[in-house]
Amino acid sequence: MSKVLEEVLAANAAYSAGFGDKADLAMPPKRRFAVLTCMDARLDPAKFAGLAEGDAHVIRNAGGRASDDAIRSLIISYKLLATREWFVIHHTDCGMETFTDDIMRDLLRNSLRTAEFRNGKWTDPGKTEGAPDGDFIDWLTIRNQEESVLADVRHIRRHPLVPQDIPIYGYIFDVKSGKLLEVAKATEAGKPKIGKAA
Ligand SMILES: [Zn+2]
């Protein structure tokens, strides 16, 4: 058994031993909100936003971007599970700022192995079995955090399946201080339009 697998199963045994009344939690998030954020290992939404099991939905992907699949989850979160406030949280020092679609496509065409980031540049370990299929993926990279938060909040706000009365807040998590920094323009763009669809 791999070391990681062994560790995960041991941690889960301890966790489930103390599971207790969490067995009675309802499916809809108790505090009725959802967070869209990056998969970065330094971000722990349960800790930085004070969540316990059953409190909120957390949707994560590379960058915390408003991809079609993130929007699918947000719509389910509201329509079927009654969340009423959403957060889009990107973060400083995000890996999504380190490459472009072209860079990723070239790396994948070169090989499928893990690339190396040296002196601000991605290099591939060698010419092996690469594939051109990265050309068909929009990698949703980030040039500027404030712009990406604003773009994602606007994109969600404009979506025809997103209700107008839900506020969408835009924030950047600072990986150096653990603080959430508001992107005022994004929160402004995500303001609910009261009086429309409820
Ligand atoms: Zn990130």
mmCIF file with all atom_site columns, C-alpha atoms and ligand atoms in Angstrom:
data_model
loop_
_atom_site.group_PDB
_atom_site.id
_atom_site.type_symbol
_atom_site.label_atom_id
_atom_site.label_alt_id
_atom_site.label_comp_id
_atom_site.label_asym_id
_atom_site.label_entity_id
_atom_site.label_seq_id
_atom_site.pdbx_PDB_ins_code
_atom_site.Cartn_x
_atom_site.Cartn_y
_atom_site.Cartn_z
_atom_site.occupancy
_atom_site.B_iso_or_equiv
_atom_site.pdbx_formal_charge
_atom_site.auth_seq_id
_atom_site.auth_comp_id
_atom_site.auth_asym_id
_atom_site.auth_atom_id
_atom_site.pdbx_PDB_model_num
ATOM   1   C  CA . MET A 1 1   ? 0.000   0.000  0.000   1.00 0.00 ? 1   MET A CA 1
ATOM   2   C  CA . SER A 1 2   ? 1.350   3.496  -0.787  1.00 0.00 ? 2   SER A CA 1
ATOM   3   C  CA . LYS A 1 3   ? 2.354   5.717  2.136   1.00 0.00 ? 3   LYS A CA 1
ATOM   4   C  CA . VAL A 1 4   ? -0.276  8.305  1.223   1.00 0.00 ? 4   VAL A CA 1
ATOM   5   C  CA . LEU A 1 5   ? -3.013  5.708  0.930   1.00 0.00 ? 5   LEU A CA 1
ATOM   6   C  CA . GLU A 1 6   ? -2.065  4.267  4.297   1.00 0.00 ? 6   GLU A CA 1
ATOM   7   C  CA . GLU A 1 7   ? -2.067  7.736  5.916   1.00 0.00 ? 7   GLU A CA 1
ATOM   8   C  CA . VAL A 1 8   ? -5.414  8.705  4.409   1.00 0.00 ? 8   VAL A CA 1
ATOM   9   C  CA . LEU A 1 9   ? -7.090  5.514  5.580   1.00 0.00 ? 9   LEU A CA 1
ATOM   10  C  CA . ALA A 1 10  ? -5.648  5.882  9.102   1.00 0.00 ? 10  ALA A CA 1
ATOM   11  C  CA . ALA A 1 11  ? -6.809  9.511  9.285   1.00 0.00 ? 11  ALA A CA 1
ATOM   12  C  CA . ASN A 1 12  ? -10.257 8.483  8.107   1.00 0.00 ? 12  ASN A CA 1
ATOM   13  C  CA . ALA A 1 13  ? -10.513 5.740  10.720  1.00 0.00 ? 13  ALA A CA 1
ATOM   14  C  CA . ALA A 1 14  ? -9.827  8.324  13.436  1.00 0.00 ? 14  ALA A CA 1
ATOM   15  C  CA . TYR A 1 15  ? -12.264 10.817 11.891  1.00 0.00 ? 15  TYR A CA 1
ATOM   16  C  CA . SER A 1 16  ? -15.122 8.360  11.532  1.00 0.00 ? 16  SER A CA 1
ATOM   17  C  CA . ALA A 1 17  ? -14.585 7.148  15.119  1.00 0.00 ? 17  ALA A CA 1
ATOM   18  C  CA . GLY A 1 18  ? -15.548 10.629 16.322  1.00 0.00 ? 18  GLY A CA 1
ATOM   19  C  CA . PHE A 1 19  ? -18.223 11.265 13.677  1.00 0.00 ? 19  PHE A CA 1
ATOM   20  C  CA . GLY A 1 20  ? -21.051 11.306 16.240  1.00 0.00 ? 20  GLY A CA 1
ATOM   21  C  CA . ASP A 1 21  ? -24.057 13.524 15.503  1.00 0.00 ? 21  ASP A CA 1
ATOM   22  C  CA . LYS A 1 22  ? -22.690 14.605 12.126  1.00 0.00 ? 22  LYS A CA 1
ATOM   23  C  CA . ALA A 1 23  ? -24.638 11.558 10.943  1.00 0.00 ? 23  ALA A CA 1
ATOM   24  C  CA . ASP A 1 24  ? -27.785 13.652 11.382  1.00 0.00 ? 24  ASP A CA 1
ATOM   25  C  CA . LEU A 1 25  ? -26.736 16.583 9.182   1.00 0.00 ? 25  LEU A CA 1
ATOM   26  C  CA . ALA A 1 26  ? -29.196 17.554 6.457   1.00 0.00 ? 26  ALA A CA 1
ATOM   27  C  CA . MET A 1 27  ? -28.101 17.658 2.808   1.00 0.00 ? 27  MET A CA 1
ATOM   28  C  CA . PRO A 1 28  ? -28.848 21.390 2.165   1.00 0.00 ? 28  PRO A CA 1
ATOM   29  C  CA . PRO A 1 29  ? -26.072 23.647 3.538   1.00 0.00 ? 29  PRO A CA 1
ATOM   30  C  CA . LYS A 1 30  ? -27.209 24.998 6.902   1.00 0.00 ? 30  LYS A CA 1
ATOM   31  C  CA . ARG A 1 31  ? -25.666 28.458 6.435   1.00 0.00 ? 31  ARG A CA 1
ATOM   32  C  CA . ARG A 1 32  ? -26.981 28.693 2.889   1.00 0.00 ? 32  ARG A CA 1
ATOM   33  C  CA . PHE A 1 33  ? -23.931 29.864 0.999   1.00 0.00 ? 33  PHE A CA 1
ATOM   34  C  CA . ALA A 1 34  ? -21.460 28.561 -1.564  1.00 0.00 ? 34  ALA A CA 1
ATOM   35  C  CA . VAL A 1 35  ? -17.779 29.266 -2.181  1.00 0.00 ? 35  VAL A CA 1
ATOM   36  C  CA . LEU A 1 36  ? -16.026 28.895 -5.534  1.00 0.00 ? 36  LEU A CA 1
ATOM   37  C  CA . THR A 1 37  ? -12.271 28.792 -5.012  1.00 0.00 ? 37  THR A CA 1
ATOM   38  C  CA . CYS A 1 38  ? -8.944  27.386 -6.229  1.00 0.00 ? 38  CYS A CA 1
ATOM   39  C  CA . MET A 1 39  ? -7.730  23.847 -5.575  1.00 0.00 ? 39  MET A CA 1
ATOM   40  C  CA . ASP A 1 40  ? -4.382  25.250 -4.321  1.00 0.00 ? 40  ASP A CA 1
ATOM   41  C  CA . ALA A 1 41  ? -3.200  23.081 -1.390  1.00 0.00 ? 41  ALA A CA 1
ATOM   42  C  CA . ARG A 1 42  ? -2.467  26.158 0.751   1.00 0.00 ? 42  ARG A CA 1
ATOM   43  C  CA . LEU A 1 43  ? -6.145  27.150 0.801   1.00 0.00 ? 43  LEU A CA 1
ATOM   44  C  CA . ASP A 1 44  ? -8.412  25.497 3.358   1.00 0.00 ? 44  ASP A CA 1
ATOM   45  C  CA . PRO A 1 45  ? -11.857 27.073 3.017   1.00 0.00 ? 45  PRO A CA 1
ATOM   46  C  CA . ALA A 1 46  ? -13.137 25.279 6.132   1.00 0.00 ? 46  ALA A CA 1
ATOM   47  C  CA . LYS A 1 47  ? -10.464 27.115 8.129   1.00 0.00 ? 47  LYS A CA 1
ATOM   48  C  CA . PHE A 1 48  ? -10.218 30.483 6.377   1.00 0.00 ? 48  PHE A CA 1
ATOM   49  C  CA . ALA A 1 49  ? -14.004 30.886 6.227   1.00 0.00 ? 49  ALA A CA 1
ATOM   50  C  CA . GLY A 1 50  ? -14.920 29.096 9.453   1.00 0.00 ? 50  GLY A CA 1
ATOM   51  C  CA . LEU A 1 51  ? -16.913 26.199 8.056   1.00 0.00 ? 51  LEU A CA 1
ATOM   52  C  CA . ALA A 1 52  ? -18.050 23.060 9.803   1.00 0.00 ? 52  ALA A CA 1
ATOM   53  C  CA . GLU A 1 53  ? -19.520 20.000 8.139   1.00 0.00 ? 53  GLU A CA 1
ATOM   54  C  CA . GLY A 1 54  ? -22.978 20.773 6.815   1.00 0.00 ? 54  GLY A CA 1
ATOM   55  C  CA . ASP A 1 55  ? -22.445 24.559 6.629   1.00 0.00 ? 55  ASP A CA 1
ATOM   56  C  CA . ALA A 1 56  ? -21.775 25.458 3.000   1.00 0.00 ? 56  ALA A CA 1
ATOM   57  C  CA . HIS A 1 57  ? -20.935 24.261 -0.499  1.00 0.00 ? 57  HIS A CA 1
ATOM   58  C  CA . VAL A 1 58  ? -17.304 24.532 -1.575  1.00 0.00 ? 58  VAL A CA 1
ATOM   59  C  CA . ILE A 1 59  ? -16.647 24.204 -5.313  1.00 0.00 ? 59  ILE A CA 1
ATOM   60  C  CA . ARG A 1 60  ? -12.991 23.976 -6.262  1.00 0.00 ? 60  ARG A CA 1
ATOM   61  C  CA . ASN A 1 61  ? -11.027 23.845 -9.490  1.00 0.00 ? 61  ASN A CA 1
ATOM   62  C  CA . ALA A 1 62  ? -7.713  25.144 -10.852 1.00 0.00 ? 62  ALA A CA 1
ATOM   63  C  CA . GLY A 1 63  ? -7.903  28.900 -10.289 1.00 0.00 ? 63  GLY A CA 1
ATOM   64  C  CA . GLY A 1 64  ? -11.392 28.919 -8.749  1.00 0.00 ? 64  GLY A CA 1
ATOM   65  C  CA . ARG A 1 65  ? -12.627 29.909 -12.208 1.00 0.00 ? 65  ARG A CA 1
ATOM   66  C  CA . ALA A 1 66  ? -16.268 30.175 -13.284 1.00 0.00 ? 66  ALA A CA 1
ATOM   67  C  CA . SER A 1 67  ? -16.007 27.297 -15.743 1.00 0.00 ? 67  SER A CA 1
ATOM   68  C  CA . ASP A 1 68  ? -19.138 25.682 -17.169 1.00 0.00 ? 68  ASP A CA 1
ATOM   69  C  CA . ASP A 1 69  ? -18.805 22.947 -14.580 1.00 0.00 ? 69  ASP A CA 1
ATOM   70  C  CA . ALA A 1 70  ? -18.423 25.398 -11.675 1.00 0.00 ? 70  ALA A CA 1
ATOM   71  C  CA . ILE A 1 71  ? -21.570 27.182 -12.869 1.00 0.00 ? 71  ILE A CA 1
ATOM   72  C  CA . ARG A 1 72  ? -23.373 23.833 -13.115 1.00 0.00 ? 72  ARG A CA 1
ATOM   73  C  CA . SER A 1 73  ? -22.589 23.229 -9.435  1.00 0.00 ? 73  SER A CA 1
ATOM   74  C  CA . LEU A 1 74  ? -23.615 26.764 -8.386  1.00 0.00 ? 74  LEU A CA 1
ATOM   75  C  CA . ILE A 1 75  ? -26.960 26.446 -10.136 1.00 0.00 ? 75  ILE A CA 1
ATOM   76  C  CA . ILE A 1 76  ? -27.628 23.114 -8.409  1.00 0.00 ? 76  ILE A CA 1
ATOM   77  C  CA . SER A 1 77  ? -26.512 24.751 -5.141  1.00 0.00 ? 77  SER A CA 1
ATOM   78  C  CA . TYR A 1 78  ? -29.214 27.420 -5.448  1.00 0.00 ? 78  TYR A CA 1
ATOM   79  C  CA . LYS A 1 79  ? -31.976 25.664 -7.341  1.00 0.00 ? 79  LYS A CA 1
ATOM   80  C  CA . LEU A 1 80  ? -32.028 22.381 -5.436  1.00 0.00 ? 80  LEU A CA 1
ATOM   81  C  CA . LEU A 1 81  ? -30.147 23.070 -2.209  1.00 0.00 ? 81  LEU A CA 1
ATOM   82  C  CA . ALA A 1 82  ? -31.211 26.637 -1.449  1.00 0.00 ? 82  ALA A CA 1
ATOM   83  C  CA . THR A 1 83  ? -27.954 28.555 -1.060  1.00 0.00 ? 83  THR A CA 1
ATOM   84  C  CA . ARG A 1 84  ? -28.575 32.313 -1.134  1.00 0.00 ? 84  ARG A CA 1
ATOM   85  C  CA . GLU A 1 85  ? -25.091 33.930 -1.214  1.00 0.00 ? 85  GLU A CA 1
ATOM   86  C  CA . TRP A 1 86  ? -22.046 33.049 -3.292  1.00 0.00 ? 86  TRP A CA 1
ATOM   87  C  CA . PHE A 1 87  ? -18.333 33.859 -2.971  1.00 0.00 ? 87  PHE A CA 1
ATOM   88  C  CA . VAL A 1 88  ? -15.731 33.783 -5.757  1.00 0.00 ? 88  VAL A CA 1
ATOM   89  C  CA . ILE A 1 89  ? -12.300 33.563 -4.092  1.00 0.00 ? 89  ILE A CA 1
ATOM   90  C  CA . HIS A 1 90  ? -9.062  33.552 -6.107  1.00 0.00 ? 90  HIS A CA 1
ATOM   91  C  CA . HIS A 1 91  ? -5.681  33.910 -4.384  1.00 0.00 ? 91  HIS A CA 1
ATOM   92  C  CA . THR A 1 92  ? -2.232  35.479 -4.551  1.00 0.00 ? 92  THR A CA 1
ATOM   93  C  CA . ASP A 1 93  ? 0.612   33.425 -6.051  1.00 0.00 ? 93  ASP A CA 1
ATOM   94  C  CA . CYS A 1 94  ? -1.813  31.250 -8.042  1.00 0.00 ? 94  CYS A CA 1
ATOM   95  C  CA . GLY A 1 95  ? -0.233  28.702 -10.363 1.00 0.00 ? 95  GLY A CA 1
ATOM   96  C  CA . MET A 1 96  ? -2.741  29.759 -13.037 1.00 0.00 ? 96  MET A CA 1
ATOM   97  C  CA . GLU A 1 97  ? -0.734  32.991 -13.453 1.00 0.00 ? 97  GLU A CA 1
ATOM   98  C  CA . THR A 1 98  ? 2.377   31.085 -14.498 1.00 0.00 ? 98  THR A CA 1
ATOM   99  C  CA . PHE A 1 99  ? 1.285   29.892 -17.932 1.00 0.00 ? 99  PHE A CA 1
ATOM   100 C  CA . THR A 1 100 ? -0.917  30.570 -20.946 1.00 0.00 ? 100 THR A CA 1
ATOM   101 C  CA . ASP A 1 101 ? -2.999  28.249 -23.117 1.00 0.00 ? 101 ASP A CA 1
ATOM   102 C  CA . ASP A 1 102 ? -0.155  28.116 -25.655 1.00 0.00 ? 102 ASP A CA 1
ATOM   103 C  CA . ILE A 1 103 ? 2.448   27.209 -23.020 1.00 0.00 ? 103 ILE A CA 1
ATOM   104 C  CA . MET A 1 104 ? 0.270   24.412 -21.592 1.00 0.00 ? 104 MET A CA 1
ATOM   105 C  CA . ARG A 1 105 ? -0.559  23.082 -25.056 1.00 0.00 ? 105 ARG A CA 1
ATOM   106 C  CA . ASP A 1 106 ? 3.106   23.030 -26.072 1.00 0.00 ? 106 ASP A CA 1
ATOM   107 C  CA . LEU A 1 107 ? 4.139   21.287 -22.822 1.00 0.00 ? 107 LEU A CA 1
ATOM   108 C  CA . LEU A 1 108 ? 1.490   18.603 -23.317 1.00 0.00 ? 108 LEU A CA 1
ATOM   109 C  CA . ARG A 1 109 ? 2.401   18.170 -26.968 1.00 0.00 ? 109 ARG A CA 1
ATOM   110 C  CA . ASN A 1 110 ? 5.993   17.594 -25.843 1.00 0.00 ? 110 ASN A CA 1
ATOM   111 C  CA . SER A 1 111 ? 5.216   15.039 -23.108 1.00 0.00 ? 111 SER A CA 1
ATOM   112 C  CA . LEU A 1 112 ? 2.655   14.106 -20.471 1.00 0.00 ? 112 LEU A CA 1
ATOM   113 C  CA . ARG A 1 113 ? 5.225   14.110 -17.681 1.00 0.00 ? 113 ARG A CA 1
ATOM   114 C  CA . THR A 1 114 ? 5.331   16.696 -14.890 1.00 0.00 ? 114 THR A CA 1
ATOM   115 C  CA . ALA A 1 115 ? 6.963   19.895 -16.122 1.00 0.00 ? 115 ALA A CA 1
ATOM   116 C  CA . GLU A 1 116 ? 9.405   21.963 -14.087 1.00 0.00 ? 116 GLU A CA 1
ATOM   117 C  CA . PHE A 1 117 ? 9.059   25.633 -13.163 1.00 0.00 ? 117 PHE A CA 1
ATOM   118 C  CA . ARG A 1 118 ? 12.510  27.238 -13.188 1.00 0.00 ? 118 ARG A CA 1
ATOM   119 C  CA . ASN A 1 119 ? 13.415  30.934 -13.301 1.00 0.00 ? 119 ASN A CA 1
ATOM   120 C  CA . GLY A 1 120 ? 9.830   31.881 -14.023 1.00 0.00 ? 120 GLY A CA 1
ATOM   121 C  CA . LYS A 1 121 ? 9.536   29.505 -16.956 1.00 0.00 ? 121 LYS A CA 1
ATOM   122 C  CA . TRP A 1 122 ? 7.976   26.077 -17.500 1.00 0.00 ? 122 TRP A CA 1
ATOM   123 C  CA . THR A 1 123 ? 10.191  23.483 -19.152 1.00 0.00 ? 123 THR A CA 1
ATOM   124 C  CA . ASP A 1 124 ? 9.329   19.960 -20.112 1.00 0.00 ? 124 ASP A CA 1
ATOM   125 C  CA . PRO A 1 125 ? 11.529  17.075 -18.914 1.00 0.00 ? 125 PRO A CA 1
ATOM   126 C  CA . GLY A 1 126 ? 11.854  15.504 -22.324 1.00 0.00 ? 126 GLY A CA 1
ATOM   127 C  CA . LYS A 1 127 ? 10.319  14.480 -25.593 1.00 0.00 ? 127 LYS A CA 1
ATOM   128 C  CA . THR A 1 128 ? 8.245   11.439 -24.828 1.00 0.00 ? 128 THR A CA 1
ATOM   129 C  CA . GLU A 1 129 ? 4.641   10.533 -25.392 1.00 0.00 ? 129 GLU A CA 1
ATOM   130 C  CA . GLY A 1 130 ? 2.951   13.921 -25.823 1.00 0.00 ? 130 GLY A CA 1
ATOM   131 C  CA . ALA A 1 131 ? -0.480  14.644 -27.336 1.00 0.00 ? 131 ALA A CA 1
ATOM   132 C  CA . PRO A 1 132 ? -2.090  17.594 -29.127 1.00 0.00 ? 132 PRO A CA 1
ATOM   133 C  CA . ASP A 1 133 ? -5.424  17.255 -27.331 1.00 0.00 ? 133 ASP A CA 1
ATOM   134 C  CA . GLY A 1 134 ? -4.663  20.144 -24.960 1.00 0.00 ? 134 GLY A CA 1
ATOM   135 C  CA . ASP A 1 135 ? -5.603  22.372 -27.914 1.00 0.00 ? 135 ASP A CA 1
ATOM   136 C  CA . PHE A 1 136 ? -9.258  21.594 -27.246 1.00 0.00 ? 136 PHE A CA 1
ATOM   137 C  CA . ILE A 1 137 ? -9.242  22.729 -23.612 1.00 0.00 ? 137 ILE A CA 1
ATOM   138 C  CA . ASP A 1 138 ? -9.622  26.332 -22.480 1.00 0.00 ? 138 ASP A CA 1
ATOM   139 C  CA . TRP A 1 139 ? -7.223  26.276 -19.528 1.00 0.00 ? 139 TRP A CA 1
ATOM   140 C  CA . LEU A 1 140 ? -8.779  29.440 -17.983 1.00 0.00 ? 140 LEU A CA 1
ATOM   141 C  CA . THR A 1 141 ? -5.424  30.890 -16.986 1.00 0.00 ? 141 THR A CA 1
ATOM   142 C  CA . ILE A 1 142 ? -5.103  34.126 -14.998 1.00 0.00 ? 142 ILE A CA 1
ATOM   143 C  CA . ARG A 1 143 ? -3.224  37.310 -15.972 1.00 0.00 ? 143 ARG A CA 1
ATOM   144 C  CA . ASN A 1 144 ? -4.294  39.422 -13.006 1.00 0.00 ? 144 ASN A CA 1
ATOM   145 C  CA . GLN A 1 145 ? -6.152  38.297 -9.892  1.00 0.00 ? 145 GLN A CA 1
ATOM   146 C  CA . GLU A 1 146 ? -8.418  41.336 -9.574  1.00 0.00 ? 146 GLU A CA 1
ATOM   147 C  CA . GLU A 1 147 ? -9.376  41.048 -13.239 1.00 0.00 ? 147 GLU A CA 1
ATOM   148 C  CA . SER A 1 148 ? -10.037 37.309 -12.998 1.00 0.00 ? 148 SER A CA 1
ATOM   149 C  CA . VAL A 1 149 ? -12.264 37.684 -9.921  1.00 0.00 ? 149 VAL A CA 1
ATOM   150 C  CA . LEU A 1 150 ? -14.200 40.485 -11.628 1.00 0.00 ? 150 LEU A CA 1
ATOM   151 C  CA . ALA A 1 151 ? -14.498 38.520 -14.879 1.00 0.00 ? 151 ALA A CA 1
ATOM   152 C  CA . ASP A 1 152 ? -15.794 35.430 -13.069 1.00 0.00 ? 152 ASP A CA 1
ATOM   153 C  CA . VAL A 1 153 ? -18.312 37.336 -10.928 1.00 0.00 ? 153 VAL A CA 1
ATOM   154 C  CA . ARG A 1 154 ? -19.590 39.114 -14.070 1.00 0.00 ? 154 ARG A CA 1
ATOM   155 C  CA . HIS A 1 155 ? -19.769 35.852 -16.000 1.00 0.00 ? 155 HIS A CA 1
ATOM   156 C  CA . ILE A 1 156 ? -21.797 34.177 -13.229 1.00 0.00 ? 156 ILE A CA 1
ATOM   157 C  CA . ARG A 1 157 ? -24.014 37.284 -12.775 1.00 0.00 ? 157 ARG A CA 1
ATOM   158 C  CA . ARG A 1 158 ? -24.857 37.364 -16.497 1.00 0.00 ? 158 ARG A CA 1
ATOM   159 C  CA . HIS A 1 159 ? -25.631 33.651 -16.754 1.00 0.00 ? 159 HIS A CA 1
ATOM   160 C  CA . PRO A 1 160 ? -29.293 33.132 -17.753 1.00 0.00 ? 160 PRO A CA 1
ATOM   161 C  CA . LEU A 1 161 ? -29.777 30.345 -15.177 1.00 0.00 ? 161 LEU A CA 1
ATOM   162 C  CA . VAL A 1 162 ? -28.436 32.391 -12.246 1.00 0.00 ? 162 VAL A CA 1
ATOM   163 C  CA . PRO A 1 163 ? -31.155 34.199 -10.268 1.00 0.00 ? 163 PRO A CA 1
ATOM   164 C  CA . GLN A 1 164 ? -30.848 37.976 -10.084 1.00 0.00 ? 164 GLN A CA 1
ATOM   165 C  CA . ASP A 1 165 ? -31.441 38.245 -6.340  1.00 0.00 ? 165 ASP A CA 1
ATOM   166 C  CA . ILE A 1 166 ? -28.352 36.338 -5.213  1.00 0.00 ? 166 ILE A CA 1
ATOM   167 C  CA . PRO A 1 167 ? -25.340 38.418 -4.105  1.00 0.00 ? 167 PRO A CA 1
ATOM   168 C  CA . ILE A 1 168 ? -21.940 37.288 -5.447  1.00 0.00 ? 168 ILE A CA 1
ATOM   169 C  CA . TYR A 1 169 ? -18.927 38.521 -3.460  1.00 0.00 ? 169 TYR A CA 1
ATOM   170 C  CA . GLY A 1 170 ? -15.446 38.779 -4.994  1.00 0.00 ? 170 GLY A CA 1
ATOM   171 C  CA . TYR A 1 171 ? -12.333 38.164 -2.846  1.00 0.00 ? 171 TYR A CA 1
ATOM   172 C  CA . ILE A 1 172 ? -8.640  37.317 -3.086  1.00 0.00 ? 172 ILE A CA 1
ATOM   173 C  CA . PHE A 1 173 ? -7.105  35.080 -0.422  1.00 0.00 ? 173 PHE A CA 1
ATOM   174 C  CA . ASP A 1 174 ? -3.594  36.248 0.506   1.00 0.00 ? 174 ASP A CA 1
ATOM   175 C  CA . VAL A 1 175 ? -1.373  33.185 0.909   1.00 0.00 ? 175 VAL A CA 1
ATOM   176 C  CA . LYS A 1 176 ? 1.119   35.222 2.968   1.00 0.00 ? 176 LYS A CA 1
ATOM   177 C  CA . SER A 1 177 ? -1.299  36.511 5.643   1.00 0.00 ? 177 SER A CA 1
ATOM   178 C  CA . GLY A 1 178 ? -4.327  34.206 5.387   1.00 0.00 ? 178 GLY A CA 1
ATOM   179 C  CA . LYS A 1 179 ? -6.512  37.279 4.883   1.00 0.00 ? 179 LYS A CA 1
ATOM   180 C  CA . LEU A 1 180 ? -9.442  37.611 2.506   1.00 0.00 ? 180 LEU A CA 1
ATOM   181 C  CA . LEU A 1 181 ? -9.089  40.854 0.537   1.00 0.00 ? 181 LEU A CA 1
ATOM   182 C  CA . GLU A 1 182 ? -12.209 42.192 -1.121  1.00 0.00 ? 182 GLU A CA 1
ATOM   183 C  CA . VAL A 1 183 ? -12.212 43.006 -4.834  1.00 0.00 ? 183 VAL A CA 1
ATOM   184 C  CA . ALA A 1 184 ? -14.668 45.893 -4.497  1.00 0.00 ? 184 ALA A CA 1
ATOM   185 C  CA . LYS A 1 185 ? -15.375 46.118 -8.242  1.00 0.00 ? 185 LYS A CA 1
ATOM   186 C  CA . ALA A 1 186 ? -16.282 42.439 -8.333  1.00 0.00 ? 186 ALA A CA 1
ATOM   187 C  CA . THR A 1 187 ? -18.601 42.599 -5.322  1.00 0.00 ? 187 THR A CA 1
ATOM   188 C  CA . GLU A 1 188 ? -20.208 45.668 -6.931  1.00 0.00 ? 188 GLU A CA 1
ATOM   189 C  CA . ALA A 1 189 ? -20.700 43.728 -10.191 1.00 0.00 ? 189 ALA A CA 1
ATOM   190 C  CA . GLY A 1 190 ? -22.151 40.846 -8.182  1.00 0.00 ? 190 GLY A CA 1
ATOM   191 C  CA . LYS A 1 191 ? -24.726 42.945 -6.328  1.00 0.00 ? 191 LYS A CA 1
ATOM   192 C  CA . PRO A 1 192 ? -28.202 41.427 -6.401  1.00 0.00 ? 192 PRO A CA 1
ATOM   193 C  CA . LYS A 1 193 ? -30.797 43.042 -8.604  1.00 0.00 ? 193 LYS A CA 1
ATOM   194 C  CA . ILE A 1 194 ? -33.650 43.205 -6.125  1.00 0.00 ? 194 ILE A CA 1
ATOM   195 C  CA . GLY A 1 195 ? -37.180 42.892 -7.373  1.00 0.00 ? 195 GLY A CA 1
ATOM   196 C  CA . LYS A 1 196 ? -36.396 40.515 -10.206 1.00 0.00 ? 196 LYS A CA 1
ATOM   197 C  CA . ALA A 1 197 ? -36.601 36.748 -10.064 1.00 0.00 ? 197 ALA A CA 1
ATOM   198 C  CA . ALA A 1 198 ? -36.728 35.457 -6.490  1.00 0.00 ? 198 ALA A CA 1
HETATM 199 ZN ZN . ZN  B 2 .   ? -4.589  28.791 -7.427  1.00 0.00 ? 1   ZN  B ZN 1
#
